[in-house]
Amino acid sequence: VQLQASGGGSVQTGGSLTLSCEASGRIFRINDMGWYRQAPGKERELVAKITRDAVTNYDDSVKGRFTISRDNTKATVQLQMNSLKTEDTAVYFCAVWDIVMVGARPAYWGQGTLVTVSS
């Protein structure tokens, strides 16, 4: 599975951005989809995750501000980010869990896309 992410950029505090990620290749192996982020000097962390049945899970820091969604027919996942804060600044990675290679960590990663929030 290959993942192509897009949508990063620069925005001011309180603004919005939408990240998109399209999967290709063996998309029949896609199970959960999600977004991680990694800020400078910090570990990569899970931001949001969505199952094949559209059950979602969010990190507490983004609850109420971010919305994850997916289109199983198009093998895409999106992250709508509203009310952005400076602490949301990070490189965001889309990620996919494999339906066969079941594990706690994603099996596939997209390239990172930078989100910069300035005050």
JSON list of C-alpha atoms in Angstrom, two decimals:
[
{"chain": "A", "resi": 1, "resn": "VAL", "atom": "CA", "xyz": [0.00, 0.00, 0.00]},
{"chain": "A", "resi": 2, "resn": "GLN", "atom": "CA", "xyz": [1.33, 3.41, -0.95]},
{"chain": "A", "resi": 3, "resn": "LEU", "atom": "CA", "xyz": [0.04, 6.59, 0.66]},
{"chain": "A", "resi": 4, "resn": "GLN", "atom": "CA", "xyz": [0.11, 10.09, -0.81]},
{"chain": "A", "resi": 5, "resn": "ALA", "atom": "CA", "xyz": [-0.70, 12.92, 1.56]},
{"chain": "A", "resi": 6, "resn": "SER", "atom": "CA", "xyz": [-1.49, 16.51, 0.70]},
{"chain": "A", "resi": 7, "resn": "GLY", "atom": "CA", "xyz": [-2.97, 19.65, 2.21]},
{"chain": "A", "resi": 8, "resn": "GLY", "atom": "CA", "xyz": [-0.39, 20.92, 4.64]},
{"chain": "A", "resi": 9, "resn": "GLY", "atom": "CA", "xyz": [0.54, 24.56, 4.83]},
{"chain": "A", "resi": 10, "resn": "SER", "atom": "CA", "xyz": [0.75, 27.64, 6.99]},
{"chain": "A", "resi": 11, "resn": "VAL", "atom": "CA", "xyz": [-2.17, 29.18, 8.82]},
{"chain": "A", "resi": 12, "resn": "GLN", "atom": "CA", "xyz": [-2.74, 31.59, 11.68]},
{"chain": "A", "resi": 13, "resn": "THR", "atom": "CA", "xyz": [-4.09, 30.63, 15.06]},
{"chain": "A", "resi": 14, "resn": "GLY", "atom": "CA", "xyz": [-7.76, 29.84, 14.85]},
{"chain": "A", "resi": 15, "resn": "GLY", "atom": "CA", "xyz": [-7.60, 28.94, 11.19]},
{"chain": "A", "resi": 16, "resn": "SER", "atom": "CA", "xyz": [-8.44, 25.70, 9.43]},
{"chain": "A", "resi": 17, "resn": "LEU", "atom": "CA", "xyz": [-6.71, 23.21, 7.18]},
{"chain": "A", "resi": 18, "resn": "THR", "atom": "CA", "xyz": [-7.73, 19.94, 5.60]},
{"chain": "A", "resi": 19, "resn": "LEU", "atom": "CA", "xyz": [-5.28, 17.12, 5.09]},
{"chain": "A", "resi": 20, "resn": "SER", "atom": "CA", "xyz": [-6.00, 14.41, 2.55]},
{"chain": "A", "resi": 21, "resn": "CYS", "atom": "CA", "xyz": [-4.38, 11.07, 1.92]},
{"chain": "A", "resi": 22, "resn": "GLU", "atom": "CA", "xyz": [-4.99, 8.66, -0.93]},
{"chain": "A", "resi": 23, "resn": "ALA", "atom": "CA", "xyz": [-3.99, 5.03, -0.82]},
{"chain": "A", "resi": 24, "resn": "SER", "atom": "CA", "xyz": [-3.01, 2.97, -3.82]},
{"chain": "A", "resi": 25, "resn": "GLY", "atom": "CA", "xyz": [-1.73, -0.50, -4.46]},
{"chain": "A", "resi": 26, "resn": "ARG", "atom": "CA", "xyz": [-3.14, -3.34, -2.37]},
{"chain": "A", "resi": 27, "resn": "ILE", "atom": "CA", "xyz": [-5.98, -1.28, -0.96]},
{"chain": "A", "resi": 28, "resn": "PHE", "atom": "CA", "xyz": [-7.90, -4.44, -0.09]},
{"chain": "A", "resi": 29, "resn": "ARG", "atom": "CA", "xyz": [-5.46, -4.81, 2.81]},
{"chain": "A", "resi": 30, "resn": "ILE", "atom": "CA", "xyz": [-6.49, -1.50, 4.38]},
{"chain": "A", "resi": 31, "resn": "ASN", "atom": "CA", "xyz": [-7.97, -1.79, 7.84]},
{"chain": "A", "resi": 32, "resn": "ASP", "atom": "CA", "xyz": [-7.90, 1.26, 10.09]},
{"chain": "A", "resi": 33, "resn": "MET", "atom": "CA", "xyz": [-6.65, 4.60, 8.75]},
{"chain": "A", "resi": 34, "resn": "GLY", "atom": "CA", "xyz": [-5.29, 7.49, 10.70]},
{"chain": "A", "resi": 35, "resn": "TRP", "atom": "CA", "xyz": [-3.09, 10.50, 11.14]},
{"chain": "A", "resi": 36, "resn": "TYR", "atom": "CA", "xyz": [0.01, 10.91, 13.29]},
{"chain": "A", "resi": 37, "resn": "ARG", "atom": "CA", "xyz": [2.06, 14.02, 13.87]},
{"chain": "A", "resi": 38, "resn": "GLN", "atom": "CA", "xyz": [5.56, 14.78, 14.99]},
{"chain": "A", "resi": 39, "resn": "ALA", "atom": "CA", "xyz": [6.58, 18.14, 16.33]},
{"chain": "A", "resi": 40, "resn": "PRO", "atom": "CA", "xyz": [10.24, 19.20, 16.48]},
{"chain": "A", "resi": 41, "resn": "GLY", "atom": "CA", "xyz": [12.03, 17.42, 19.28]},
{"chain": "A", "resi": 42, "resn": "LYS", "atom": "CA", "xyz": [9.03, 15.27, 20.12]},
{"chain": "A", "resi": 43, "resn": "GLU", "atom": "CA", "xyz": [7.96, 11.73, 19.44]},
{"chain": "A", "resi": 44, "resn": "ARG", "atom": "CA", "xyz": [5.45, 10.87, 16.76]},
{"chain": "A", "resi": 45, "resn": "GLU", "atom": "CA", "xyz": [1.97, 10.71, 18.24]},
{"chain": "A", "resi": 46, "resn": "LEU", "atom": "CA", "xyz": [-1.40, 9.44, 17.08]},
{"chain": "A", "resi": 47, "resn": "VAL", "atom": "CA", "xyz": [-3.81, 12.27, 16.37]},
{"chain": "A", "resi": 48, "resn": "ALA", "atom": "CA", "xyz": [-6.87, 10.48, 15.04]},
{"chain": "A", "resi": 49, "resn": "LYS", "atom": "CA", "xyz": [-7.87, 7.06, 13.84]},
{"chain": "A", "resi": 50, "resn": "ILE", "atom": "CA", "xyz": [-10.89, 5.69, 11.99]},
{"chain": "A", "resi": 51, "resn": "THR", "atom": "CA", "xyz": [-11.96, 2.10, 11.50]},
{"chain": "A", "resi": 52, "resn": "ARG", "atom": "CA", "xyz": [-13.44, 0.57, 8.36]},
{"chain": "A", "resi": 53, "resn": "ASP", "atom": "CA", "xyz": [-16.85, 1.06, 9.98]},
{"chain": "A", "resi": 54, "resn": "ALA", "atom": "CA", "xyz": [-16.12, 4.75, 10.62]},
{"chain": "A", "resi": 55, "resn": "VAL", "atom": "CA", "xyz": [-15.60, 4.45, 14.36]},
{"chain": "A", "resi": 56, "resn": "THR", "atom": "CA", "xyz": [-13.29, 7.29, 15.31]},
{"chain": "A", "resi": 57, "resn": "ASN", "atom": "CA", "xyz": [-10.78, 7.92, 18.05]},
{"chain": "A", "resi": 58, "resn": "TYR", "atom": "CA", "xyz": [-9.00, 11.18, 18.82]},
{"chain": "A", "resi": 59, "resn": "ASP", "atom": "CA", "xyz": [-6.18, 12.35, 20.99]},
{"chain": "A", "resi": 60, "resn": "ASP", "atom": "CA", "xyz": [-7.53, 14.50, 23.79]},
{"chain": "A", "resi": 61, "resn": "SER", "atom": "CA", "xyz": [-5.60, 17.51, 22.51]},
{"chain": "A", "resi": 62, "resn": "VAL", "atom": "CA", "xyz": [-7.63, 17.65, 19.28]},
{"chain": "A", "resi": 63, "resn": "LYS", "atom": "CA", "xyz": [-11.06, 16.48, 20.38]},
{"chain": "A", "resi": 64, "resn": "GLY", "atom": "CA", "xyz": [-13.74, 18.90, 19.27]},
{"chain": "A", "resi": 65, "resn": "ARG", "atom": "CA", "xyz": [-11.40, 20.61, 16.80]},
{"chain": "A", "resi": 66, "resn": "PHE", "atom": "CA", "xyz": [-10.31, 17.88, 14.38]},
{"chain": "A", "resi": 67, "resn": "THR", "atom": "CA", "xyz": [-12.51, 15.51, 12.39]},
{"chain": "A", "resi": 68, "resn": "ILE", "atom": "CA", "xyz": [-11.28, 12.41, 10.63]},
{"chain": "A", "resi": 69, "resn": "SER", "atom": "CA", "xyz": [-13.23, 10.82, 7.80]},
{"chain": "A", "resi": 70, "resn": "ARG", "atom": "CA", "xyz": [-12.64, 8.22, 5.13]},
{"chain": "A", "resi": 71, "resn": "ASP", "atom": "CA", "xyz": [-14.06, 7.08, 1.83]},
{"chain": "A", "resi": 72, "resn": "ASN", "atom": "CA", "xyz": [-13.62, 3.35, 1.49]},
{"chain": "A", "resi": 73, "resn": "THR", "atom": "CA", "xyz": [-14.57, 3.37, -2.19]},
{"chain": "A", "resi": 74, "resn": "LYS", "atom": "CA", "xyz": [-11.80, 5.84, -2.99]},
{"chain": "A", "resi": 75, "resn": "ALA", "atom": "CA", "xyz": [-9.33, 4.60, -0.35]},
{"chain": "A", "resi": 76, "resn": "THR", "atom": "CA", "xyz": [-8.91, 8.08, 1.06]},
{"chain": "A", "resi": 77, "resn": "VAL", "atom": "CA", "xyz": [-8.75, 9.54, 4.53]},
{"chain": "A", "resi": 78, "resn": "GLN", "atom": "CA", "xyz": [-9.08, 13.18, 5.47]},
{"chain": "A", "resi": 79, "resn": "LEU", "atom": "CA", "xyz": [-8.36, 15.22, 8.55]},
{"chain": "A", "resi": 80, "resn": "GLN", "atom": "CA", "xyz": [-10.33, 18.43, 8.93]},
{"chain": "A", "resi": 81, "resn": "MET", "atom": "CA", "xyz": [-8.50, 20.67, 11.39]},
{"chain": "A", "resi": 82, "resn": "ASN", "atom": "CA", "xyz": [-10.32, 23.66, 12.86]},
{"chain": "A", "resi": 83, "resn": "SER", "atom": "CA", "xyz": [-9.43, 26.17, 15.57]},
{"chain": "A", "resi": 84, "resn": "LEU", "atom": "CA", "xyz": [-5.77, 25.45, 15.02]},
{"chain": "A", "resi": 85, "resn": "LYS", "atom": "CA", "xyz": [-3.31, 26.29, 17.77]},
{"chain": "A", "resi": 86, "resn": "THR", "atom": "CA", "xyz": [0.40, 26.93, 17.65]},
{"chain": "A", "resi": 87, "resn": "GLU", "atom": "CA", "xyz": [0.94, 23.62, 19.41]},
{"chain": "A", "resi": 88, "resn": "ASP", "atom": "CA", "xyz": [-0.61, 21.85, 16.41]},
{"chain": "A", "resi": 89, "resn": "THR", "atom": "CA", "xyz": [2.48, 22.75, 14.41]},
{"chain": "A", "resi": 90, "resn": "ALA", "atom": "CA", "xyz": [4.06, 19.50, 13.27]},
{"chain": "A", "resi": 91, "resn": "VAL", "atom": "CA", "xyz": [4.70, 17.20, 10.37]},
{"chain": "A", "resi": 92, "resn": "TYR", "atom": "CA", "xyz": [1.56, 15.13, 9.85]},
{"chain": "A", "resi": 93, "resn": "PHE", "atom": "CA", "xyz": [1.70, 11.58, 8.53]},
{"chain": "A", "resi": 94, "resn": "CYS", "atom": "CA", "xyz": [-1.17, 9.51, 7.24]},
{"chain": "A", "resi": 95, "resn": "ALA", "atom": "CA", "xyz": [-1.04, 5.89, 8.26]},
{"chain": "A", "resi": 96, "resn": "VAL", "atom": "CA", "xyz": [-2.80, 2.64, 7.47]},
{"chain": "A", "resi": 97, "resn": "TRP", "atom": "CA", "xyz": [-3.12, -0.54, 9.48]},
{"chain": "A", "resi": 98, "resn": "ASP", "atom": "CA", "xyz": [-3.03, -3.78, 7.55]},
{"chain": "A", "resi": 99, "resn": "ILE", "atom": "CA", "xyz": [-6.00, -6.14, 7.76]},
{"chain": "A", "resi": 100, "resn": "VAL", "atom": "CA", "xyz": [-3.69, -9.16, 7.63]},
{"chain": "A", "resi": 101, "resn": "MET", "atom": "CA", "xyz": [-0.60, -7.94, 9.48]},
{"chain": "A", "resi": 102, "resn": "VAL", "atom": "CA", "xyz": [-2.55, -6.99, 12.58]},
{"chain": "A", "resi": 103, "resn": "GLY", "atom": "CA", "xyz": [-0.63, -4.92, 15.05]},
{"chain": "A", "resi": 104, "resn": "ALA", "atom": "CA", "xyz": [-0.74, -1.89, 17.28]},
{"chain": "A", "resi": 105, "resn": "ARG", "atom": "CA", "xyz": [1.35, 0.16, 14.89]},
{"chain": "A", "resi": 106, "resn": "PRO", "atom": "CA", "xyz": [0.50, 1.10, 11.31]},
{"chain": "A", "resi": 107, "resn": "ALA", "atom": "CA", "xyz": [1.93, -1.06, 8.57]},
{"chain": "A", "resi": 108, "resn": "TYR", "atom": "CA", "xyz": [2.09, 1.73, 6.00]},
{"chain": "A", "resi": 109, "resn": "TRP", "atom": "CA", "xyz": [3.06, 5.39, 6.19]},
{"chain": "A", "resi": 110, "resn": "GLY", "atom": "CA", "xyz": [2.65, 8.34, 3.89]},
{"chain": "A", "resi": 111, "resn": "GLN", "atom": "CA", "xyz": [5.21, 11.04, 3.44]},
{"chain": "A", "resi": 112, "resn": "GLY", "atom": "CA", "xyz": [4.85, 13.80, 5.97]},
{"chain": "A", "resi": 113, "resn": "THR", "atom": "CA", "xyz": [3.11, 17.05, 5.25]},
{"chain": "A", "resi": 114, "resn": "LEU", "atom": "CA", "xyz": [4.04, 20.12, 7.27]},
{"chain": "A", "resi": 115, "resn": "VAL", "atom": "CA", "xyz": [1.44, 22.12, 9.15]},
{"chain": "A", "resi": 116, "resn": "THR", "atom": "CA", "xyz": [2.60, 25.41, 10.61]},
{"chain": "A", "resi": 117, "resn": "VAL", "atom": "CA", "xyz": [0.34, 27.46, 12.87]},
{"chain": "A", "resi": 118, "resn": "SER", "atom": "CA", "xyz": [1.52, 30.93, 13.77]},
{"chain": "A", "resi": 119, "resn": "SER", "atom": "CA", "xyz": [0.12, 33.45, 16.21]}
]
